[in-house]
Coordinates of C-alpha atoms and ligand atoms in Angstrom, one line a residue:
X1 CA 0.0 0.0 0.0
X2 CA 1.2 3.4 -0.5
X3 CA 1.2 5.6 2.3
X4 CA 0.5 9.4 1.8
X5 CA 0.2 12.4 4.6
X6 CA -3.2 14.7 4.4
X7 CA -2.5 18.2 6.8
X8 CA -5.7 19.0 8.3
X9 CA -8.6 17.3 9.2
X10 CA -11.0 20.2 8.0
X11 CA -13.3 20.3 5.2
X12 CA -11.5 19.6 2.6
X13 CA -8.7 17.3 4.4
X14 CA -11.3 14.9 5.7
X15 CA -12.7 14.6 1.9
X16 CA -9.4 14.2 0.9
X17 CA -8.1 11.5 3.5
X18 CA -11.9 9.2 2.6
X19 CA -11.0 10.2 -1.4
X20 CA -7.6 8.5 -0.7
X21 CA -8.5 5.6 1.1
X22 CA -11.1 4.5 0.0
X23 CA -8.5 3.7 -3.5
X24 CA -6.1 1.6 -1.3
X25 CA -3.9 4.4 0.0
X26 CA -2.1 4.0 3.4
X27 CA -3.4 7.5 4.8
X28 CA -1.9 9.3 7.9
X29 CA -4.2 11.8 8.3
X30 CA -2.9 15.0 10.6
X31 CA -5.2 17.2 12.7
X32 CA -3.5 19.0 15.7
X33 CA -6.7 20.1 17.6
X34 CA -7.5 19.9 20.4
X35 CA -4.6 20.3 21.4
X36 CA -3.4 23.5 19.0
X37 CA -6.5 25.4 18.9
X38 CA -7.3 27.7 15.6
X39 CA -8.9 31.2 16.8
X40 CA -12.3 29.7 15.1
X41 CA -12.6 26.5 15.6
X42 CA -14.3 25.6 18.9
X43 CA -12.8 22.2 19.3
X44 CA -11.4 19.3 18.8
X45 CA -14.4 17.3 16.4
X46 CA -12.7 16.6 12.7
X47 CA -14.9 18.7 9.7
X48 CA -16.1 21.1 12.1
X49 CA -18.1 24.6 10.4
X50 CA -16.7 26.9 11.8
X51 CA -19.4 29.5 11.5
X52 CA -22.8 29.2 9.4
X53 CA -24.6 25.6 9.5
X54 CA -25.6 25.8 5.8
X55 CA -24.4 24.3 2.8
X56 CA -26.4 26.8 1.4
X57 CA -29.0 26.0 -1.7
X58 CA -29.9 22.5 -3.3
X59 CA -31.9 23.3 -6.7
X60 CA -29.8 22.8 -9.8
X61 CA -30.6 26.5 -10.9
X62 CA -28.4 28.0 -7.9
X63 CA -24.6 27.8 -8.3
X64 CA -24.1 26.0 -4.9
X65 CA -27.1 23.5 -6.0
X66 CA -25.4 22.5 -9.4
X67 CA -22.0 22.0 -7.6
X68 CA -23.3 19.8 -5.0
X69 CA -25.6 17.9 -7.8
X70 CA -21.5 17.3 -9.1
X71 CA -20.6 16.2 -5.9
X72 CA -23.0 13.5 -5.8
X73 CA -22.0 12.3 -9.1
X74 CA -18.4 12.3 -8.1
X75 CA -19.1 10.2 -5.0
X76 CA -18.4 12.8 -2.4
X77 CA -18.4 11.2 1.7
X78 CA -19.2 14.7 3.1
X79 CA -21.7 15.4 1.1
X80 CA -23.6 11.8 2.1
X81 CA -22.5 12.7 5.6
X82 CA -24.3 16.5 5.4
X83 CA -27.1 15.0 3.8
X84 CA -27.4 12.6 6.7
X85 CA -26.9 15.7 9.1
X86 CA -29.7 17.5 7.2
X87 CA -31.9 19.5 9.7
X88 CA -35.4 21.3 7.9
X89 CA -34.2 24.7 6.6
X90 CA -36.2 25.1 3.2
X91 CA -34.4 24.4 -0.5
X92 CA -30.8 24.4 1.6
X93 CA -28.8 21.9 2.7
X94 CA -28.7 23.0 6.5
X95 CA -27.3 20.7 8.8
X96 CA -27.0 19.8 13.1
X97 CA -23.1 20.8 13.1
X98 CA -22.0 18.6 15.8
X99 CA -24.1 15.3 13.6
X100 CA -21.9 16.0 10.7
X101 CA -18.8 16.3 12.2
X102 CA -19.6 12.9 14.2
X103 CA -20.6 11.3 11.1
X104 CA -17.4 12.6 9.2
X105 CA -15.1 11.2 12.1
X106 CA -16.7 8.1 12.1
X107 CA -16.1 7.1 8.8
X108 CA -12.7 8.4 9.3
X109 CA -11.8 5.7 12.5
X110 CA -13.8 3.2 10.4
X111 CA -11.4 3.3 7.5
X112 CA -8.9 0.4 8.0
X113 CA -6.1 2.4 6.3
X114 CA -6.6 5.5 7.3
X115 CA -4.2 6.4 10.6
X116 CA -5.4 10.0 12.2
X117 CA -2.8 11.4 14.4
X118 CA -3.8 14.3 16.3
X119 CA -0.8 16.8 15.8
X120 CA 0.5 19.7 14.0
X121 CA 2.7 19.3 11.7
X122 CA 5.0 22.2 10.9
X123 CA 7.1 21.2 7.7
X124 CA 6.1 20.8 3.9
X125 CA 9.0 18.2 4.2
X126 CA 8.3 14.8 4.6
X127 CA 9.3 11.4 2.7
X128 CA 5.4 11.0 1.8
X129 CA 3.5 12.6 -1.1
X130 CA 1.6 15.0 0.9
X131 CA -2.0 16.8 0.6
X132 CA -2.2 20.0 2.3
X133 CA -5.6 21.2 3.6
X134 CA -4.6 23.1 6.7
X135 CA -7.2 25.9 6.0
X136 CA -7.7 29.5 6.1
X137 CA -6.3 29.3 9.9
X138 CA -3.5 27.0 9.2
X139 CA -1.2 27.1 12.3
X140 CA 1.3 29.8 12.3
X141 CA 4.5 26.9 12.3
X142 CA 3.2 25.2 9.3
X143 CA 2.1 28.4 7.7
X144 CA 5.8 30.1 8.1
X145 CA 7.5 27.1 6.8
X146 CA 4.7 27.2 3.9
X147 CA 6.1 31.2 3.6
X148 CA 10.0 30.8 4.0
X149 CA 9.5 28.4 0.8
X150 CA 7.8 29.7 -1.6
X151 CA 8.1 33.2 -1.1
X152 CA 6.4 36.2 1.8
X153 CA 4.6 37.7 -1.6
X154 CA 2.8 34.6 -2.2
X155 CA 1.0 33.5 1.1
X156 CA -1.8 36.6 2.2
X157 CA -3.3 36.2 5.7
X158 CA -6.1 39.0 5.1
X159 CA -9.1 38.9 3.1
X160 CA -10.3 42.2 1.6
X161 CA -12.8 41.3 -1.1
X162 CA -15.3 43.4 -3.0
X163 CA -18.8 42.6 -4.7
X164 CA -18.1 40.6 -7.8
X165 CA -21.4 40.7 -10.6
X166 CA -22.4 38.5 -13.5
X167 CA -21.6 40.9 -16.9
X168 CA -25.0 40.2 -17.9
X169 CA -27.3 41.2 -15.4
X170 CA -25.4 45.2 -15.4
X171 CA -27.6 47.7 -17.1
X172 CA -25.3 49.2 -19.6
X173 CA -27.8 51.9 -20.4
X174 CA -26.7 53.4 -17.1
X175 CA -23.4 53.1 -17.3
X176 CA -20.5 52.9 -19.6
X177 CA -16.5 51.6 -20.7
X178 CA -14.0 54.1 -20.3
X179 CA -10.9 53.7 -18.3
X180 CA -9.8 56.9 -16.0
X181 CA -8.2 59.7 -18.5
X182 CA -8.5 57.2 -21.2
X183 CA -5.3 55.6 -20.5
X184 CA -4.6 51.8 -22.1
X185 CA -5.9 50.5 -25.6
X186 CA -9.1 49.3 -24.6
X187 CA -11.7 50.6 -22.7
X188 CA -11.3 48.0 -19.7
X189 CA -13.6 49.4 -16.8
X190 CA -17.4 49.8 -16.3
X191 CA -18.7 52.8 -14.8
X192 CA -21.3 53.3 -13.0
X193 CA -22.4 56.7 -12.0
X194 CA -24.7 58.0 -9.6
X195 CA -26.3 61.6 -9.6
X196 CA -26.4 63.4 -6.1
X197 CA -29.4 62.3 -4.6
X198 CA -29.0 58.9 -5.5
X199 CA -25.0 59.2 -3.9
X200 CA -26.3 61.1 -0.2
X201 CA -28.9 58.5 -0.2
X202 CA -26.2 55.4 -0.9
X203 CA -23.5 57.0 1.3
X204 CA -26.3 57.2 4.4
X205 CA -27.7 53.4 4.4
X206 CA -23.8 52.7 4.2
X207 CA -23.8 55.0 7.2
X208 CA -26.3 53.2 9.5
X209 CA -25.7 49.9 8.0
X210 CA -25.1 46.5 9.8
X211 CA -21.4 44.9 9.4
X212 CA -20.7 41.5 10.3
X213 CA -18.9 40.9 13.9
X214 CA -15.8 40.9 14.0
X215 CA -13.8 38.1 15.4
X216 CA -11.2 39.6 18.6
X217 CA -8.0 38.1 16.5
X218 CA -9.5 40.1 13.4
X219 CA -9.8 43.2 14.7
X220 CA -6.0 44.2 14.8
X221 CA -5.8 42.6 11.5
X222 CA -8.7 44.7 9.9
X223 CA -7.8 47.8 11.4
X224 CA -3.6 47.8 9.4
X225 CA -5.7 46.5 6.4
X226 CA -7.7 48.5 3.8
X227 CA -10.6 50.6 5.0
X228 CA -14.4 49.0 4.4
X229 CA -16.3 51.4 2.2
X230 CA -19.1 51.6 5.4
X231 CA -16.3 52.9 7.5
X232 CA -15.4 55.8 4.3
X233 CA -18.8 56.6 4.6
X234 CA -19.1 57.1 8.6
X235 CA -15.8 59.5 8.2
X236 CA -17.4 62.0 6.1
X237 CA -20.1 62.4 3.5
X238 CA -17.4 63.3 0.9
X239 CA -15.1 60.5 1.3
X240 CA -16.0 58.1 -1.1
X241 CA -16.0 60.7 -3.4
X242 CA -12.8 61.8 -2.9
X243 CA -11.8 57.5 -2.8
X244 CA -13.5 54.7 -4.5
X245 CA -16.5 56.6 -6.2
X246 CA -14.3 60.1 -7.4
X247 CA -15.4 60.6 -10.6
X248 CA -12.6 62.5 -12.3
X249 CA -10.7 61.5 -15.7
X250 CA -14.1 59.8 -16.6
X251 CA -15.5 62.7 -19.1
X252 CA -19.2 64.6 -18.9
X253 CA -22.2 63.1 -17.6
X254 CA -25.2 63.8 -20.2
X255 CA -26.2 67.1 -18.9
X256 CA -22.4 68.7 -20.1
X257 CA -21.3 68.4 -16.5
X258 CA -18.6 66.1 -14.6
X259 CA -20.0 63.1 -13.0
X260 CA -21.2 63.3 -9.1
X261 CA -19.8 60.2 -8.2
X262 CA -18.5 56.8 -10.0
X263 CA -18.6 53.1 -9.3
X264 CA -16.1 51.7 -11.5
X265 CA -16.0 47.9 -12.5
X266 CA -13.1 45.7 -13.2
X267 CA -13.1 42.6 -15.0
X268 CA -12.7 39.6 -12.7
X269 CA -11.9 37.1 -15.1
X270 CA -10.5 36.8 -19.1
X271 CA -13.9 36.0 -20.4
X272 CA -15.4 38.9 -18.5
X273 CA -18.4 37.5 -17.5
X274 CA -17.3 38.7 -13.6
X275 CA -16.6 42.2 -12.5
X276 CA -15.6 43.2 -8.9
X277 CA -16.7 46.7 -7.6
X278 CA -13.4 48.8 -7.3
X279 CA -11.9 49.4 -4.1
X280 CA -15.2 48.5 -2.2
X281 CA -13.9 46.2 0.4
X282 CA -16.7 45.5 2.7
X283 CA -17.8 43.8 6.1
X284 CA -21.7 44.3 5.3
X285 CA -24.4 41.5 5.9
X286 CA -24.7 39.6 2.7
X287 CA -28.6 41.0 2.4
X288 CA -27.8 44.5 3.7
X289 CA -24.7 45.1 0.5
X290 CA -27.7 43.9 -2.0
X291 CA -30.2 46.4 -0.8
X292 CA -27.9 49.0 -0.6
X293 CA -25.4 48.5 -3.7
X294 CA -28.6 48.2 -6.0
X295 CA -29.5 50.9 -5.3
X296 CA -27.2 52.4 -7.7
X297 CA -28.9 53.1 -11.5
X298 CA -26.9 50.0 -13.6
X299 CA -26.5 47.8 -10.6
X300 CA -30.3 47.5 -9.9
X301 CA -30.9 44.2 -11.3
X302 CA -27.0 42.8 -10.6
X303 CA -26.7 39.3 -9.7
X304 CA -24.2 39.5 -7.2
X305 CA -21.9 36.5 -7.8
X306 CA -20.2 36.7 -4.9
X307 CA -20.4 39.2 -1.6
X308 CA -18.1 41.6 -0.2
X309 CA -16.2 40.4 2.8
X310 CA -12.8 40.9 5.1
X311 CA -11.9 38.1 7.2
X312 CA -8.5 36.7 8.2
X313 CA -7.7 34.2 5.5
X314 CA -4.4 32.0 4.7
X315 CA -4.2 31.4 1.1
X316 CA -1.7 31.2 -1.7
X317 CA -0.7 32.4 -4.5
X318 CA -2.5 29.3 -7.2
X319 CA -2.5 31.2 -10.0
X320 CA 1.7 31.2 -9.8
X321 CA 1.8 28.3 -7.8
X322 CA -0.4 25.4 -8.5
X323 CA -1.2 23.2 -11.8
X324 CA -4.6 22.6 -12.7
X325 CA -4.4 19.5 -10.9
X326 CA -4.2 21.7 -7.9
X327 CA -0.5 20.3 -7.2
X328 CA 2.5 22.3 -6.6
X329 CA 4.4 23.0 -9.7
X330 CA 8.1 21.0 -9.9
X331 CA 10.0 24.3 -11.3
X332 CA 9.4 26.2 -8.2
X333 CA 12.8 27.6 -6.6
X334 CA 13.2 26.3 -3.1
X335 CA 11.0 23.2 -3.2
X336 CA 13.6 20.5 -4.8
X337 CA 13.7 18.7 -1.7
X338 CA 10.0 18.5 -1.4
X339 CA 7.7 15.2 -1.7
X340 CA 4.9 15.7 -4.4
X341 CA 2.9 18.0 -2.9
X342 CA -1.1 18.9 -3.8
X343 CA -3.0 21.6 -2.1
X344 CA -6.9 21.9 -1.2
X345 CA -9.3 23.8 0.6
X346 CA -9.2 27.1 1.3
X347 CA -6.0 27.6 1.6
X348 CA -5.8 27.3 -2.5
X349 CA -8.3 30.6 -2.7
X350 CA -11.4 28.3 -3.1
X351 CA -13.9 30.1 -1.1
X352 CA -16.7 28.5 0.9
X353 CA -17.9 25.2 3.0
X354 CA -18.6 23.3 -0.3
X355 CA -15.7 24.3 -2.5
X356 CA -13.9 23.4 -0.2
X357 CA -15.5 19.6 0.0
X358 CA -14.7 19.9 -3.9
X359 CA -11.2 20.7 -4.0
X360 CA -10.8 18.1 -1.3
X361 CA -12.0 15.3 -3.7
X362 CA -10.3 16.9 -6.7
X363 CA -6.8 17.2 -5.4
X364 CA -7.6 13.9 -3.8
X365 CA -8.2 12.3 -7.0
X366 CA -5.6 13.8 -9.2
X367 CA -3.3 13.0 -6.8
X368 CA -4.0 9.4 -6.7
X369 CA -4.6 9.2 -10.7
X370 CA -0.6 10.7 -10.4
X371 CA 0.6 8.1 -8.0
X372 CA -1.4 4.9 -9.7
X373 CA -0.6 6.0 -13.2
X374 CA 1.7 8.9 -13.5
X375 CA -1.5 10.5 -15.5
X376 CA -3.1 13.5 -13.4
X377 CA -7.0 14.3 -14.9
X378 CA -8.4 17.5 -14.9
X379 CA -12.3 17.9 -14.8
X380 CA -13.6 19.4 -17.8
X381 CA -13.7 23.4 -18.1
X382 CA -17.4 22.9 -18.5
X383 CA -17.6 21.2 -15.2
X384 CA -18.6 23.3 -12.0
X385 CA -15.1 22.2 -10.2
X386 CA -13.3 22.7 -13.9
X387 CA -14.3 25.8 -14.0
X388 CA -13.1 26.8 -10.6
X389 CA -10.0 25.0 -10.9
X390 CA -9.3 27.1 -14.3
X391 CA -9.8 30.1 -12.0
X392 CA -7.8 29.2 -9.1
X393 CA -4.7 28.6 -11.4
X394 CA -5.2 30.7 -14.4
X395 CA -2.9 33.9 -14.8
X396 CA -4.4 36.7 -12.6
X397 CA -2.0 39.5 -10.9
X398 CA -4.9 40.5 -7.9
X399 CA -5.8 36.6 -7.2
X400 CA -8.4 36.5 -4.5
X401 CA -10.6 33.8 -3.5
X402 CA -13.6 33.2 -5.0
X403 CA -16.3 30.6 -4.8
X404 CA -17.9 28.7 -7.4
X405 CA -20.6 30.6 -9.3
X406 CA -22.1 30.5 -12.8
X407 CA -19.9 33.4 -13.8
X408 CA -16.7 30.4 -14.3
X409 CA -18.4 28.3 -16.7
X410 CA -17.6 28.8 -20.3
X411 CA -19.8 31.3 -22.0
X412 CA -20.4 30.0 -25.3
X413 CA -22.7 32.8 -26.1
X414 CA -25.0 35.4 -25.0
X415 CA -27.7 33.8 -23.1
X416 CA -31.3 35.2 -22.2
X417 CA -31.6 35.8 -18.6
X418 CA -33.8 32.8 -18.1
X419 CA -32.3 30.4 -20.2
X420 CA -28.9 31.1 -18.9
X421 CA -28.6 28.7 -15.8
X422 CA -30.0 26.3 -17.1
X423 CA -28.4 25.5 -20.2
X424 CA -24.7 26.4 -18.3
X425 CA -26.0 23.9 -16.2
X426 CA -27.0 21.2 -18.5
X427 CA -23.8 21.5 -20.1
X428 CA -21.9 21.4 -17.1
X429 CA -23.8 18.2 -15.6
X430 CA -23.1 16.7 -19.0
X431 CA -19.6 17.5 -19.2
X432 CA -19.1 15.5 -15.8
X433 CA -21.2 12.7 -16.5
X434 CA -19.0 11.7 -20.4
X435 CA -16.0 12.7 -17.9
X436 CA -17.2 9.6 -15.7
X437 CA -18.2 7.7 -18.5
X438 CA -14.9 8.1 -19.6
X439 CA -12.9 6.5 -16.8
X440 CA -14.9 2.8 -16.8
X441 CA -12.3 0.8 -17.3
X442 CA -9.9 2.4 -14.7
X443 CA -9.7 0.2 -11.3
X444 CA -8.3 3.2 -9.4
X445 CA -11.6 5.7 -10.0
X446 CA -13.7 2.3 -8.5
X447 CA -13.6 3.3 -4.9
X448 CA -13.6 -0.1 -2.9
X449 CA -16.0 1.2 -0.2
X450 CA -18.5 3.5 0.0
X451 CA -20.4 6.2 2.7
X452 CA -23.0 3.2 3.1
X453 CA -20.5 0.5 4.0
X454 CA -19.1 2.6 6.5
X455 CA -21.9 4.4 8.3
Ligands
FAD501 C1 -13.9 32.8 10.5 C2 -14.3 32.1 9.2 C3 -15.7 31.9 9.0 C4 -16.1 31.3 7.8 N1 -17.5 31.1 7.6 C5 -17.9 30.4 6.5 C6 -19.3 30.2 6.3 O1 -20.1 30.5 7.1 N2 -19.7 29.5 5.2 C7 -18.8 29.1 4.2 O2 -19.2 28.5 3.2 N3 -17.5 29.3 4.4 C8 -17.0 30.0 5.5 N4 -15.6 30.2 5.7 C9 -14.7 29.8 4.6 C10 -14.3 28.3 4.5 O3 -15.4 27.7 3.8 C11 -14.1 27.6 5.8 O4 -13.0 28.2 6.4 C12 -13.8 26.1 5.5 O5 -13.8 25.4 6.8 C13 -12.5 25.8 4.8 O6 -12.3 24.4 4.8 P1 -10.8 23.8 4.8 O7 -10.9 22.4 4.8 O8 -10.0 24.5 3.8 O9 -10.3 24.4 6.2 P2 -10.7 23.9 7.7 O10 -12.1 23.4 7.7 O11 -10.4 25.1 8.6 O12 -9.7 22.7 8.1 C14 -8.3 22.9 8.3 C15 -7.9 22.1 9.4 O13 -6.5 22.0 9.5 C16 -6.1 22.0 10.8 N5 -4.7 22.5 10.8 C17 -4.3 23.8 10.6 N6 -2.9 23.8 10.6 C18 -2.5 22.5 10.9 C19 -1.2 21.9 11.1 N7 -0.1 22.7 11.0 N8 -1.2 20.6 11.4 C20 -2.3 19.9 11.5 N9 -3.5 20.4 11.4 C21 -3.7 21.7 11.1 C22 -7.1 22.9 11.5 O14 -7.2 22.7 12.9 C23 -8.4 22.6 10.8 O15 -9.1 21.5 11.4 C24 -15.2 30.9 6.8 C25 -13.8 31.0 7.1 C26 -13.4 31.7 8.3 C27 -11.9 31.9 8.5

């Protein structure tokens, strides 16, 4: 049997470690709580959620729906072991915290070959192929060595994200391309202006709006780190004007006269189906940054792909660092002396409870595919995972994570707002299923036990 080491008995290390296994690998699977504490985590169960109990939505037509329908098909154990945690909470898959985790550490001490040790582990270096999925908290001894290695500009501990939109769903009749004094070859920004009674009604909601508690090991963090745009607003009615929304170098508004104020939009990926709201970092409630940021004329029907949010958050640098297999490229100064190493979780950049369950299995399986037959296999771009993966590790100079969203599938063409999920999602549940198909005749992709034998 061939023995491999799994860092981190999270989310996506848990996945992992079953993923492994369950294929004939000899897995020592490390998790060093309870006895090294994270500042989230409240103790020592494997899998634990660390804050919300929700998977978030089932139905194919949601993005989290359509990744979890993938899942299934892919033979996920956490998912079996949320959906056997499942408490009533509408279309979402909600679940009693404490059952999952139970369920997930059962089926861990059930596997014959899987050894958990409960320990940190503080080196990349070992004479195993390793998976690490130490998470967004990954212990500062682990996380230095991970630094010292592969260089300080390409591990981030702080989270400062902005709103990212579908393309589609932006009213362009209320706003408009132009980058600021017309600078570069193409016109690469959207802009998105607001008269001033729209802008004193924006900047007071941001004003008297509800942010998101702050955890005591964040504040310090938050407070070195880029300003929210709800704390621009409290300083001064101007601010944001004079920050984020200044609406110089953009030209005249229709009436002959400079803008009042200007959102600007950057593209968040090549296609350009994404674009993030510049420089508007935010700690606002999910619901309270739609109300609000709709308000604004070409934003009122904008789908927002993913929310604003600032939390602490270990992650590298994919994009540089990673194949699409999610395993460290060979070429990389300073890790000759390394084992094969893959990544998952969110410590990649892969945002969220599920995509985290996702890279788990992918890295899982690409790294056994690697080991078994020297042949790594990437999930099709049209796939919900392919498409993050080609995210995660495609070119991109301001990476950030991001979760999975329709945004990342291939955009064959311009779709009507209500066709759009669904035929994204056809083609995405099709491009895993002739991906399966595909693999038949392959003993390594049969697991030789499943959630049920186990349970
Ligand atoms: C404060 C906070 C709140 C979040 N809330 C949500 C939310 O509500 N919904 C959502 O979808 N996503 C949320 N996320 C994002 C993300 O989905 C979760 O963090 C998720 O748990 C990530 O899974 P993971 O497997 O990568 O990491 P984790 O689940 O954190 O697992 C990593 C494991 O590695 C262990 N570990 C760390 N270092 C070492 C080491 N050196 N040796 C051995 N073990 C080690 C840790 O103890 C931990 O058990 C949140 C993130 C944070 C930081």
């Amino acid at each position: 049997m061939q023995r491999v080491r799994v860092i981190g008995g999270g989310l996506a290390g848990c996945e992992a470690a079953l993923q492994l296994a369950c294929r004939g690998f000899q897995v020592d699977l490390f998790e060093m709580r309870p006895h090294r504490q994270t500042p989230a985590h409240r103790d020592g169960k494997l899998a634990q959620l660390v804050c919300s109990n929700s998977f978030k939505g089932l139905e194919k037509t949601s993005a989290h729906g359509l990744l979890k329908n993938e899942l299934k098909l892919l033979g996920s154990f956490l998912l079996k072991a949320a959906e056997s945690a499942r408490v009533p909470a509408g279309e979402s898959l909600t679940v009693d915290r404490d059952v999952f985790s139970d369920s997930v550490e059962r089926l861990i001490l059930a596997a014959p070959n899987i050894t958990l040790h409960r320990d940190e582990v503080t080196t990349l270096e070992s004479e195993f192929p390793t998976l690490v999925a130490a998470g967004p908290l990954a212990s500062e001894a682990l996380t230095n060595d991970i630094f010292s290695r592969l260089g300080s500009e390409r591990l981030h501990f702080f989270d400062a994200i902005a709103p990212v939109i579908e393309a589609d769903s932006i009213d362009m009749s209320h706003a408009f391309f132009r980058n600021r004094w017309e600078k570069g070859e193409t016109a690469d920004f959207i802009n998105c202006p607001l008269d001033k009674e729209t802008y004193d009604l924006f900047v007071a909601k941001l004003r008297e709006a509800d942010s998101v508690e702050l955890k005591p090991f964040e504040k310090k963090e938050l407070f070195e780190g880029c300003l929210p745009v709800e704390e621009m607003a409290r300083r001064g009615t101007e601010t944001l004007r004079f920050g984020p929304m200044r609406p110089v170098g953009l030209g005249l508004g229709n009436n002959g006269k400079k803008w009042y104020a200007v959102i600007q939009l950057r593209a968040e990926n090549k296609q350009k189906t994404l674009f993030n709201m510049v420089g508007f970092q935010t700690r606002l409630k999910w619901g309270v940054q739609k109300e609000i940021f709709t308000l604004v004329p070409a934003l009122k029907n904008a789908v927002f792909a993913r929310f604003g949010c600032m939390h602490r958050n270990t992650f590298i640098e994919s994009p540089k660092l990673l194949t699409d297999t999610l395993r460290l490229r060979g070429d990389l100064p300073g890790t000759e002396h390394l084992p094969p190493i893959w990544f998952a979780g969110q410590i990649t950049g892969a945002e969220g409870y599920t995509e985290a369950i996702a890279t788990g299995w992918y890295a899982a399986w690409n790294m056994a595919q690697t080991l078994l037959h020297s042949t790594p296999t990437p999930l099709p771009e049209a796939s919900c995972i392919g498409s993050l993966m080609k995210h995660l590790t495609s070119e991109n100079e301001d990476f950030q994570p991001m979760n999975f969203n329709f945004g990342l599938l291939p955009h064959n063409r311009e779709y009507k707002k209500k066709e759009k999920k669904t035929i994204l999602g056809t083609d995405a549940e099709n491009a895993v299923r002739r991906w399966i198909a595909s693999f038949t005749n392959l003993d390594s992709t049969k697991p030789s036990w499943s959630f049920e034998d186990r349970i």
